[in-house]
Amino acid sequence: MSWEENVRRVVPYVAGEQPKKANMIKLNTNECPYPPAPGVEKLAAELDCDALRLYPDSNTTPLVNALAEYYHVKPSQIFVGVGSDDVLSMAFMTFFNSEKPILFPDVTYSFYDVWADLYRIPYKTCALTEDWQIRPEDYEQPNGGVIFPNPNAPTGVLENLETVERIIAANRDVVVIVDEAYIDFGGVSALPLLEKYDNLLIVQTFSKSRAMAGMRIGFCIGSEKLIGYLNDVKFSFNSYTMNYPSQILGVEAVRDDAYFKKTTAKIIATRERVKKEMRELGFSFPDSKANFLFASHDKVPAEQIFRALREADIYVRYWNKPRIQNCLRITIGTDEEMDKLLAFLKNYLSVYVKKA
Ligand code: PMP
């Protein structure tokens, strides 16, 4: 008998790489290409380092209050964590404890099956349609819980509120988690459904639309009962998940709504322009409502384009996985960054197509 027999073995999630190169174009992890709100920078410069001696507020009260005010819910309906990955992992641990499998799409955020394996939660995937839509009827089978992102990742496809509600309504006996990491780029949030469904948990993040991936701030909104159970688990795990700087800088980001709206509008405008230009280059993709495109080319394999881009210090995301091995997930950067990407692709494809 070896001690290794008692190790909890897992195959970890693989995050997109974080290269540190001076002139690279980083379009691989769906970060915001613009800085956080100006008030965040100001507050960061004035940070009181003496406050770091003390433990932070374990309830992240100011941030919870700021979010409650912004989303017009009670503070007791909000739970904050260290990025939405932390919130999601806590939610998996808290709510998915059935013998029945939890359900999620076959092409989706690749952390879900990792958490399910980590916590030994049985799961079953439901195939998206050919054009990457969820089939709501798939979620009308016995299950121990449901989770899906809306818009979905890595496809960018948004499901309408009727589909989302149909899935929640069919699953009143389990918790349904809607991961809205990318909802601020033109999607319609499930927030209005909270009044009707106490089994709905909506998860969002500051990492994309609020330009604060480095601060690790995520949150979820649900019924007071759901949030109460989540807090019980969190406080049985680690009371002080969120550090002090994240808490105060997060509040500042929520307060500057004008900047938030301006930034997301700019990203949406760039996305729509890039869609047109990518189509002209022979790419096709589902109609993304997120801050990325999920593109394949009609002549050149995705993996090849991925490698060529990488050599040019343009980073996008590629997975060699069933159904998606001919797709590149390309984050929407600044107009200037996207112009460089498009210029590279235009040149690369013209050489490639000539050779072929
Ligand atoms: N959900 C989805 C669908 C995502 O793509 C991501 C980003 N990797 C996350 C959640 C987690 O983001 P974060 O932990 O930075 O909030």
mmCIF file of C-alpha atoms and ligand atoms in Angstrom:
data_model
loop_
_atom_site.group_PDB
_atom_site.id
_atom_site.type_symbol
_atom_site.label_atom_id
_atom_site.label_comp_id
_atom_site.label_asym_id
_atom_site.label_seq_id
_atom_site.Cartn_x
_atom_site.Cartn_y
_atom_site.Cartn_z
ATOM 1 C CA MET A 1 0.000 0.000 0.000
ATOM 2 C CA SER A 2 1.391 3.362 -1.013
ATOM 3 C CA TRP A 3 0.305 6.776 0.185
ATOM 4 C CA GLU A 4 -0.406 7.527 -3.453
ATOM 5 C CA GLU A 5 -3.465 5.306 -3.359
ATOM 6 C CA ASN A 6 -5.157 7.896 -1.157
ATOM 7 C CA VAL A 7 -4.375 10.904 -3.270
ATOM 8 C CA ARG A 8 -7.279 12.759 -4.833
ATOM 9 C CA ARG A 9 -6.129 12.644 -8.414
ATOM 10 C CA VAL A 10 -7.483 15.090 -10.902
ATOM 11 C CA VAL A 11 -6.733 16.213 -14.413
ATOM 12 C CA PRO A 12 -6.490 19.974 -13.956
ATOM 13 C CA TYR A 13 -8.061 22.665 -16.088
ATOM 14 C CA VAL A 14 -5.637 24.188 -18.577
ATOM 15 C CA ALA A 15 -5.903 27.971 -18.660
ATOM 16 C CA GLY A 16 -4.837 29.998 -21.693
ATOM 17 C CA GLU A 17 -1.191 30.938 -21.600
ATOM 18 C CA GLN A 18 -0.066 34.268 -20.151
ATOM 19 C CA PRO A 19 3.078 35.139 -22.106
ATOM 20 C CA LYS A 20 4.861 38.344 -21.140
ATOM 21 C CA LYS A 21 6.213 39.777 -24.365
ATOM 22 C CA ALA A 22 6.551 43.445 -25.139
ATOM 23 C CA ASN A 23 4.838 43.642 -28.507
ATOM 24 C CA MET A 24 2.549 40.653 -28.464
ATOM 25 C CA ILE A 25 -1.133 40.822 -29.302
ATOM 26 C CA LYS A 26 -2.952 38.874 -26.649
ATOM 27 C CA LEU A 27 -6.321 37.619 -27.825
ATOM 28 C CA ASN A 28 -6.369 34.264 -26.018
ATOM 29 C CA THR A 29 -8.074 34.658 -22.635
ATOM 30 C CA ASN A 30 -10.952 37.063 -23.266
ATOM 31 C CA GLU A 31 -9.540 39.862 -21.164
ATOM 32 C CA CYS A 32 -10.646 43.443 -21.732
ATOM 33 C CA PRO A 33 -8.191 45.363 -23.941
ATOM 34 C CA TYR A 34 -8.926 48.631 -22.102
ATOM 35 C CA PRO A 35 -7.783 49.581 -18.587
ATOM 36 C CA PRO A 36 -10.089 49.473 -15.560
ATOM 37 C CA ALA A 37 -12.173 52.575 -14.731
ATOM 38 C CA PRO A 38 -10.020 55.677 -13.973
ATOM 39 C CA GLY A 39 -11.211 55.722 -10.354
ATOM 40 C CA VAL A 40 -9.742 52.250 -9.881
ATOM 41 C CA GLU A 41 -6.312 53.444 -10.930
ATOM 42 C CA LYS A 42 -6.549 56.468 -8.646
ATOM 43 C CA LEU A 43 -7.606 54.386 -5.653
ATOM 44 C CA ALA A 44 -4.903 51.783 -6.335
ATOM 45 C CA ALA A 45 -2.263 54.535 -6.268
ATOM 46 C CA GLU A 46 -3.576 55.720 -2.894
ATOM 47 C CA LEU A 47 -3.849 52.246 -1.366
ATOM 48 C CA ASP A 48 -3.277 52.313 2.387
ATOM 49 C CA CYS A 49 -0.657 49.607 2.896
ATOM 50 C CA ASP A 50 -1.122 49.681 6.662
ATOM 51 C CA ALA A 51 -4.551 48.152 6.084
ATOM 52 C CA LEU A 52 -2.792 45.060 4.754
ATOM 53 C CA ARG A 53 -1.789 44.102 8.328
ATOM 54 C CA LEU A 54 -5.371 43.218 9.038
ATOM 55 C CA TYR A 55 -7.593 40.460 7.705
ATOM 56 C CA PRO A 56 -10.027 41.732 5.098
ATOM 57 C CA ASP A 57 -13.799 41.914 5.638
ATOM 58 C CA SER A 58 -14.818 38.253 5.311
ATOM 59 C CA ASN A 59 -18.269 39.300 4.071
ATOM 60 C CA THR A 60 -16.835 41.721 1.466
ATOM 61 C CA THR A 61 -19.585 44.055 2.685
ATOM 62 C CA PRO A 62 -18.882 47.236 0.648
ATOM 63 C CA LEU A 63 -18.594 45.263 -2.585
ATOM 64 C CA VAL A 64 -21.714 43.221 -1.875
ATOM 65 C CA ASN A 65 -23.605 46.445 -1.117
ATOM 66 C CA ALA A 66 -22.363 48.162 -4.271
ATOM 67 C CA LEU A 67 -23.431 45.186 -6.409
ATOM 68 C CA ALA A 68 -26.806 44.939 -4.643
ATOM 69 C CA GLU A 69 -27.487 48.577 -5.402
ATOM 70 C CA TYR A 70 -26.356 48.249 -9.013
ATOM 71 C CA TYR A 71 -28.444 45.147 -9.758
ATOM 72 C CA HIS A 72 -31.440 46.164 -7.592
ATOM 73 C CA VAL A 73 -31.359 43.136 -5.312
ATOM 74 C CA LYS A 74 -30.845 42.684 -1.558
ATOM 75 C CA PRO A 75 -27.256 42.337 -0.269
ATOM 76 C CA SER A 76 -28.323 38.937 1.105
ATOM 77 C CA GLN A 77 -28.830 37.819 -2.508
ATOM 78 C CA ILE A 78 -25.188 38.357 -3.455
ATOM 79 C CA PHE A 79 -22.121 36.199 -2.940
ATOM 80 C CA VAL A 80 -18.650 37.363 -3.936
ATOM 81 C CA GLY A 81 -15.614 35.210 -4.714
ATOM 82 C CA VAL A 82 -12.092 35.234 -6.096
ATOM 83 C CA GLY A 83 -13.072 35.368 -9.741
ATOM 84 C CA SER A 84 -16.164 33.591 -10.983
ATOM 85 C CA ASP A 85 -14.103 30.384 -11.050
ATOM 86 C CA ASP A 86 -14.081 30.522 -7.251
ATOM 87 C CA VAL A 87 -17.815 31.283 -7.157
ATOM 88 C CA LEU A 88 -18.566 28.448 -9.595
ATOM 89 C CA SER A 89 -16.416 25.948 -7.749
ATOM 90 C CA MET A 90 -18.151 26.837 -4.449
ATOM 91 C CA ALA A 91 -21.514 26.504 -6.165
ATOM 92 C CA PHE A 92 -20.614 23.067 -7.543
ATOM 93 C CA MET A 93 -19.598 21.952 -4.051
ATOM 94 C CA THR A 94 -22.704 23.437 -2.427
ATOM 95 C CA PHE A 95 -25.476 22.558 -4.843
ATOM 96 C CA PHE A 96 -24.443 19.527 -6.868
ATOM 97 C CA ASN A 97 -24.684 16.697 -4.353
ATOM 98 C CA SER A 98 -27.088 14.330 -6.050
ATOM 99 C CA GLU A 99 -26.465 10.787 -7.245
ATOM 100 C CA LYS A 100 -28.041 11.864 -10.515
ATOM 101 C CA PRO A 101 -25.757 13.482 -13.118
ATOM 102 C CA ILE A 102 -25.576 17.211 -13.530
ATOM 103 C CA LEU A 103 -26.155 18.389 -17.106
ATOM 104 C CA PHE A 104 -24.203 20.824 -19.270
ATOM 105 C CA PRO A 105 -23.531 21.284 -23.005
ATOM 106 C CA ASP A 106 -20.923 19.113 -24.763
ATOM 107 C CA VAL A 107 -19.137 22.199 -26.045
ATOM 108 C CA THR A 108 -18.810 24.612 -23.143
ATOM 109 C CA TYR A 109 -16.502 26.106 -20.527
ATOM 110 C CA SER A 110 -13.929 23.380 -19.990
ATOM 111 C CA PHE A 111 -13.732 23.899 -16.222
ATOM 112 C CA TYR A 112 -17.162 22.325 -15.571
ATOM 113 C CA ASP A 113 -16.058 18.725 -16.060
ATOM 114 C CA VAL A 114 -12.892 19.425 -14.035
ATOM 115 C CA TRP A 115 -14.916 20.591 -10.994
ATOM 116 C CA ALA A 116 -17.317 17.697 -11.457
ATOM 117 C CA ASP A 117 -14.379 15.251 -11.366
ATOM 118 C CA LEU A 118 -12.740 17.077 -8.459
ATOM 119 C CA TYR A 119 -15.887 16.892 -6.314
ATOM 120 C CA ARG A 120 -16.902 13.486 -7.716
ATOM 121 C CA ILE A 121 -20.130 14.794 -9.138
ATOM 122 C CA PRO A 122 -21.570 12.575 -11.874
ATOM 123 C CA TYR A 123 -22.243 14.502 -15.082
ATOM 124 C CA LYS A 124 -23.703 14.092 -18.515
ATOM 125 C CA THR A 125 -23.199 16.388 -21.474
ATOM 126 C CA CYS A 126 -25.971 17.377 -23.881
ATOM 127 C CA ALA A 127 -24.927 17.896 -27.506
ATOM 128 C CA LEU A 128 -25.409 21.362 -28.947
ATOM 129 C CA THR A 129 -27.066 21.512 -32.362
ATOM 130 C CA GLU A 130 -24.987 21.816 -35.549
ATOM 131 C CA ASP A 131 -25.185 25.594 -35.214
ATOM 132 C CA TRP A 132 -24.116 25.467 -31.557
ATOM 133 C CA GLN A 133 -27.531 26.087 -29.956
ATOM 134 C CA ILE A 134 -28.725 24.470 -26.736
ATOM 135 C CA ARG A 135 -31.663 22.072 -27.169
ATOM 136 C CA PRO A 136 -33.787 22.911 -24.103
ATOM 137 C CA GLU A 137 -35.590 19.553 -24.273
ATOM 138 C CA ASP A 138 -32.266 17.837 -23.430
ATOM 139 C CA TYR A 139 -32.528 19.405 -20.003
ATOM 140 C CA GLU A 140 -35.880 17.811 -19.311
ATOM 141 C CA GLN A 141 -34.399 14.484 -18.159
ATOM 142 C CA PRO A 142 -33.708 13.434 -14.554
ATOM 143 C CA ASN A 143 -30.635 15.261 -13.258
ATOM 144 C CA GLY A 144 -28.807 16.526 -10.169
ATOM 145 C CA GLY A 145 -28.435 20.101 -11.418
ATOM 146 C CA VAL A 146 -27.867 22.154 -14.547
ATOM 147 C CA ILE A 147 -25.174 24.603 -15.578
ATOM 148 C CA PHE A 148 -24.551 26.447 -18.821
ATOM 149 C CA PRO A 149 -22.906 29.713 -19.812
ATOM 150 C CA ASN A 150 -24.985 32.330 -21.596
ATOM 151 C CA PRO A 151 -23.553 33.418 -23.978
ATOM 152 C CA ASN A 152 -21.865 30.040 -24.247
ATOM 153 C CA ALA A 153 -18.096 29.747 -24.273
ATOM 154 C CA PRO A 154 -16.201 29.164 -26.488
ATOM 155 C CA THR A 155 -18.923 29.606 -29.127
ATOM 156 C CA GLY A 156 -20.230 33.062 -28.133
ATOM 157 C CA VAL A 157 -23.787 31.929 -28.893
ATOM 158 C CA LEU A 158 -26.505 33.623 -26.833
ATOM 159 C CA GLU A 159 -29.680 31.775 -25.906
ATOM 160 C CA ASN A 160 -32.792 33.925 -25.595
ATOM 161 C CA LEU A 161 -34.545 34.387 -22.278
ATOM 162 C CA GLU A 162 -37.398 32.043 -23.282
ATOM 163 C CA THR A 163 -34.951 29.152 -23.704
ATOM 164 C CA VAL A 164 -33.222 29.992 -20.418
ATOM 165 C CA GLU A 165 -36.556 30.155 -18.585
ATOM 166 C CA ARG A 166 -37.760 26.923 -20.170
ATOM 167 C CA ILE A 167 -34.691 25.136 -18.759
ATOM 168 C CA ILE A 168 -35.126 26.650 -15.288
ATOM 169 C CA ALA A 169 -38.870 25.967 -15.220
ATOM 170 C CA ALA A 170 -38.296 22.317 -16.134
ATOM 171 C CA ASN A 171 -35.810 21.928 -13.284
ATOM 172 C CA ARG A 172 -37.454 23.374 -10.175
ATOM 173 C CA ASP A 173 -36.190 20.475 -8.042
ATOM 174 C CA VAL A 174 -32.474 21.209 -8.622
ATOM 175 C CA VAL A 175 -30.254 24.282 -8.813
ATOM 176 C CA VAL A 176 -29.789 25.811 -12.256
ATOM 177 C CA ILE A 177 -26.627 27.901 -12.677
ATOM 178 C CA VAL A 178 -26.441 30.378 -15.544
ATOM 179 C CA ASP A 179 -22.820 31.461 -16.034
ATOM 180 C CA GLU A 180 -23.085 34.986 -17.427
ATOM 181 C CA ALA A 181 -19.342 35.709 -17.681
ATOM 182 C CA TYR A 182 -19.932 37.344 -21.096
ATOM 183 C CA ILE A 183 -23.437 38.776 -20.684
ATOM 184 C CA ASP A 184 -22.366 42.446 -20.808
ATOM 185 C CA PHE A 185 -21.422 42.329 -24.500
ATOM 186 C CA GLY A 186 -24.963 42.514 -25.825
ATOM 187 C CA GLY A 187 -26.694 39.623 -24.061
ATOM 188 C CA VAL A 188 -29.930 39.655 -22.065
ATOM 189 C CA SER A 189 -29.366 38.631 -18.458
ATOM 190 C CA ALA A 190 -31.568 36.144 -16.622
ATOM 191 C CA LEU A 191 -31.720 38.586 -13.668
ATOM 192 C CA PRO A 192 -35.468 39.337 -14.088
ATOM 193 C CA LEU A 193 -36.165 35.608 -13.633
ATOM 194 C CA LEU A 194 -34.827 35.690 -10.063
ATOM 195 C CA GLU A 195 -38.191 36.901 -8.786
ATOM 196 C CA LYS A 196 -39.856 33.768 -10.093
ATOM 197 C CA TYR A 197 -37.258 31.073 -9.452
ATOM 198 C CA ASP A 198 -35.536 30.501 -6.107
ATOM 199 C CA ASN A 199 -33.421 27.721 -7.656
ATOM 200 C CA LEU A 200 -31.689 30.048 -10.144
ATOM 201 C CA LEU A 201 -28.104 31.188 -9.563
ATOM 202 C CA ILE A 202 -26.607 33.778 -11.924
ATOM 203 C CA VAL A 203 -22.825 34.023 -11.956
ATOM 204 C CA GLN A 204 -20.929 37.031 -13.337
ATOM 205 C CA THR A 205 -17.362 38.347 -13.307
ATOM 206 C CA PHE A 206 -15.255 41.504 -13.275
ATOM 207 C CA SER A 207 -12.654 39.778 -15.486
ATOM 208 C CA LYS A 208 -14.105 40.658 -18.890
ATOM 209 C CA SER A 209 -16.449 43.645 -19.123
ATOM 210 C CA ARG A 210 -15.015 45.389 -16.040
ATOM 211 C CA ALA A 211 -11.380 44.960 -17.104
ATOM 212 C CA MET A 212 -10.200 43.467 -13.813
ATOM 213 C CA ALA A 213 -9.119 39.878 -14.505
ATOM 214 C CA GLY A 214 -5.983 40.520 -12.454
ATOM 215 C CA MET A 215 -7.955 41.408 -9.318
ATOM 216 C CA ARG A 216 -9.922 38.130 -9.382
ATOM 217 C CA ILE A 217 -13.468 39.283 -8.624
ATOM 218 C CA GLY A 218 -16.540 37.222 -9.383
ATOM 219 C CA PHE A 219 -20.007 37.172 -7.888
ATOM 220 C CA CYS A 220 -23.354 35.494 -8.095
ATOM 221 C CA ILE A 221 -26.925 36.558 -7.513
ATOM 222 C CA GLY A 222 -29.698 34.253 -6.362
ATOM 223 C CA SER A 223 -32.423 33.790 -3.783
ATOM 224 C CA GLU A 224 -31.493 34.543 -0.156
ATOM 225 C CA LYS A 225 -31.750 30.834 0.570
ATOM 226 C CA LEU A 226 -29.265 29.838 -2.143
ATOM 227 C CA ILE A 227 -26.806 32.540 -1.081
ATOM 228 C CA GLY A 228 -27.163 31.463 2.569
ATOM 229 C CA TYR A 229 -26.156 27.891 1.680
ATOM 230 C CA LEU A 230 -23.232 29.142 -0.403
ATOM 231 C CA ASN A 231 -21.977 31.235 2.509
ATOM 232 C CA ASP A 232 -22.211 28.239 4.844
ATOM 233 C CA VAL A 233 -19.902 26.301 2.542
ATOM 234 C CA LYS A 234 -17.551 29.206 1.944
ATOM 235 C CA PHE A 235 -17.177 29.822 5.678
ATOM 236 C CA SER A 236 -16.466 26.115 6.137
ATOM 237 C CA PHE A 237 -13.678 26.374 3.588
ATOM 238 C CA ASN A 238 -11.906 29.742 3.902
ATOM 239 C CA SER A 239 -13.392 32.833 5.563
ATOM 240 C CA TYR A 240 -11.106 35.316 3.856
ATOM 241 C CA THR A 241 -11.264 34.446 0.205
ATOM 242 C CA MET A 242 -11.162 37.963 -1.160
ATOM 243 C CA ASN A 243 -8.234 40.242 -0.406
ATOM 244 C CA TYR A 244 -8.591 43.842 0.718
ATOM 245 C CA PRO A 245 -7.376 45.609 -2.487
ATOM 246 C CA SER A 246 -9.790 43.591 -4.629
ATOM 247 C CA GLN A 247 -12.663 44.524 -2.347
ATOM 248 C CA ILE A 248 -12.110 48.270 -2.472
ATOM 249 C CA LEU A 249 -11.083 48.490 -6.118
ATOM 250 C CA GLY A 250 -14.061 46.355 -7.093
ATOM 251 C CA VAL A 251 -16.447 48.887 -5.516
ATOM 252 C CA GLU A 252 -14.873 51.661 -7.576
ATOM 253 C CA ALA A 253 -15.323 49.656 -10.794
ATOM 254 C CA VAL A 254 -19.038 49.138 -10.086
ATOM 255 C CA ARG A 255 -19.555 52.842 -9.345
ATOM 256 C CA ASP A 256 -18.288 54.058 -12.725
ATOM 257 C CA ASP A 257 -21.204 52.888 -14.829
ATOM 258 C CA ALA A 258 -20.524 55.398 -17.614
ATOM 259 C CA TYR A 259 -17.032 54.005 -18.171
ATOM 260 C CA PHE A 260 -18.352 50.430 -18.063
ATOM 261 C CA LYS A 261 -20.981 51.206 -20.711
ATOM 262 C CA LYS A 262 -18.488 53.071 -22.896
ATOM 263 C CA THR A 263 -15.945 50.231 -22.763
ATOM 264 C CA THR A 264 -18.414 47.456 -23.520
ATOM 265 C CA ALA A 265 -19.936 49.505 -26.372
ATOM 266 C CA LYS A 266 -16.476 49.952 -27.910
ATOM 267 C CA ILE A 267 -15.785 46.204 -27.743
ATOM 268 C CA ILE A 268 -19.180 45.421 -29.302
ATOM 269 C CA ALA A 269 -18.533 47.887 -32.154
ATOM 270 C CA THR A 270 -15.100 46.369 -32.826
ATOM 271 C CA ARG A 271 -16.590 42.867 -32.742
ATOM 272 C CA GLU A 272 -19.224 43.716 -35.336
ATOM 273 C CA ARG A 273 -16.645 45.288 -37.647
ATOM 274 C CA VAL A 274 -14.265 42.334 -37.265
ATOM 275 C CA LYS A 275 -17.107 39.910 -38.056
ATOM 276 C CA LYS A 276 -17.521 41.518 -41.476
ATOM 277 C CA GLU A 277 -13.806 41.567 -42.250
ATOM 278 C CA MET A 278 -13.254 37.986 -41.092
ATOM 279 C CA ARG A 279 -16.103 36.809 -43.323
ATOM 280 C CA GLU A 280 -14.430 38.502 -46.274
ATOM 281 C CA LEU A 281 -11.269 36.513 -45.483
ATOM 282 C CA GLY A 282 -13.193 33.228 -45.715
ATOM 283 C CA PHE A 283 -13.868 32.659 -42.020
ATOM 284 C CA SER A 284 -17.187 31.516 -40.663
ATOM 285 C CA PHE A 285 -18.428 31.588 -37.086
ATOM 286 C CA PRO A 286 -21.604 31.552 -35.059
ATOM 287 C CA ASP A 287 -22.990 35.033 -34.368
ATOM 288 C CA SER A 288 -21.136 35.914 -31.171
ATOM 289 C CA LYS A 289 -22.656 38.073 -28.446
ATOM 290 C CA ALA A 290 -19.503 37.779 -26.345
ATOM 291 C CA ASN A 291 -16.094 39.479 -26.507
ATOM 292 C CA PHE A 292 -14.681 36.792 -28.774
ATOM 293 C CA LEU A 293 -15.325 34.996 -32.074
ATOM 294 C CA PHE A 294 -15.221 31.238 -32.610
ATOM 295 C CA ALA A 295 -13.938 31.064 -36.150
ATOM 296 C CA SER A 296 -13.004 28.442 -38.707
ATOM 297 C CA HIS A 297 -11.601 28.966 -42.165
ATOM 298 C CA ASP A 298 -13.012 27.254 -45.240
ATOM 299 C CA LYS A 299 -9.566 26.311 -46.597
ATOM 300 C CA VAL A 300 -6.925 26.400 -43.865
ATOM 301 C CA PRO A 301 -7.021 24.191 -40.754
ATOM 302 C CA ALA A 302 -7.385 26.099 -37.482
ATOM 303 C CA GLU A 303 -4.353 24.506 -35.866
ATOM 304 C CA GLN A 304 -2.151 25.729 -38.681
ATOM 305 C CA ILE A 305 -3.438 29.295 -38.418
ATOM 306 C CA PHE A 306 -3.038 29.118 -34.631
ATOM 307 C CA ARG A 307 0.651 28.164 -34.982
ATOM 308 C CA ALA A 308 1.345 30.815 -37.610
ATOM 309 C CA LEU A 309 -0.279 33.488 -35.425
ATOM 310 C CA ARG A 310 1.680 32.346 -32.397
ATOM 311 C CA GLU A 311 4.935 32.649 -34.277
ATOM 312 C CA ALA A 312 3.976 36.220 -35.069
ATOM 313 C CA ASP A 313 3.305 36.818 -31.337
ATOM 314 C CA ILE A 314 -0.440 36.966 -31.890
ATOM 315 C CA TYR A 315 -2.033 34.713 -29.288
ATOM 316 C CA VAL A 316 -5.484 33.181 -29.786
ATOM 317 C CA ARG A 317 -6.986 30.016 -28.247
ATOM 318 C CA TYR A 318 -7.116 26.612 -29.888
ATOM 319 C CA TRP A 319 -8.335 23.258 -28.524
ATOM 320 C CA ASN A 320 -7.589 19.938 -30.167
ATOM 321 C CA LYS A 321 -10.892 18.484 -28.980
ATOM 322 C CA PRO A 322 -13.788 16.714 -30.700
ATOM 323 C CA ARG A 323 -16.193 19.024 -32.571
ATOM 324 C CA ILE A 324 -14.025 22.116 -32.104
ATOM 325 C CA GLN A 325 -10.650 21.142 -33.533
ATOM 326 C CA ASN A 326 -11.139 23.344 -36.553
ATOM 327 C CA CYS A 327 -12.065 26.472 -34.575
ATOM 328 C CA LEU A 328 -10.056 29.350 -33.151
ATOM 329 C CA ARG A 329 -11.364 31.429 -30.303
ATOM 330 C CA ILE A 330 -10.270 34.981 -30.897
ATOM 331 C CA THR A 331 -10.774 37.613 -28.201
ATOM 332 C CA ILE A 332 -11.853 41.050 -29.381
ATOM 333 C CA GLY A 333 -8.990 43.454 -28.650
ATOM 334 C CA THR A 334 -8.609 47.141 -29.486
ATOM 335 C CA ASP A 335 -9.280 48.274 -33.064
ATOM 336 C CA GLU A 336 -5.556 48.596 -33.588
ATOM 337 C CA GLU A 337 -4.871 45.058 -32.373
ATOM 338 C CA MET A 338 -7.641 43.642 -34.542
ATOM 339 C CA ASP A 339 -6.306 45.522 -37.561
ATOM 340 C CA LYS A 340 -2.923 43.888 -37.046
ATOM 341 C CA LEU A 341 -4.562 40.483 -36.711
ATOM 342 C CA LEU A 342 -6.604 41.022 -39.874
ATOM 343 C CA ALA A 343 -3.564 42.255 -41.820
ATOM 344 C CA PHE A 344 -1.579 39.195 -40.745
ATOM 345 C CA LEU A 345 -4.411 36.825 -41.677
ATOM 346 C CA LYS A 346 -4.939 38.479 -45.041
ATOM 347 C CA ASN A 347 -1.287 38.094 -45.923
ATOM 348 C CA TYR A 348 -0.955 34.566 -44.493
ATOM 349 C CA LEU A 349 -4.057 33.292 -46.236
ATOM 350 C CA SER A 350 -3.128 34.787 -49.604
ATOM 351 C CA VAL A 351 0.250 33.006 -49.508
ATOM 352 C CA TYR A 352 -1.363 29.772 -48.299
ATOM 353 C CA VAL A 353 -4.159 29.761 -50.848
ATOM 354 C CA LYS A 354 -1.702 30.513 -53.678
ATOM 355 C CA LYS A 355 0.440 27.520 -52.617
ATOM 356 C CA ALA A 356 -2.510 25.140 -52.313
HETATM 357 N N1 PMP B 1 -17.071 31.278 -16.931
HETATM 358 C C1 PMP B 1 -16.718 31.270 -18.221
HETATM 359 C C2 PMP B 1 -17.695 30.804 -19.226
HETATM 360 C C3 PMP B 1 -15.433 31.702 -18.604
HETATM 361 O O1 PMP B 1 -15.060 31.667 -19.884
HETATM 362 C C4 PMP B 1 -14.541 32.152 -17.615
HETATM 363 C C5 PMP B 1 -13.164 32.657 -18.014
HETATM 364 N N2 PMP B 1 -12.190 31.679 -18.128
HETATM 365 C C6 PMP B 1 -14.952 32.122 -16.284
HETATM 366 C C7 PMP B 1 -16.225 31.692 -15.979
HETATM 367 C C8 PMP B 1 -14.033 32.482 -15.152
HETATM 368 O O2 PMP B 1 -13.592 33.777 -15.152
HETATM 369 P P1 PMP B 1 -13.045 34.477 -13.845
HETATM 370 O O3 PMP B 1 -12.645 33.411 -12.851
HETATM 371 O O4 PMP B 1 -11.881 35.279 -14.301
HETATM 372 O O5 PMP B 1 -14.158 35.309 -13.317
#
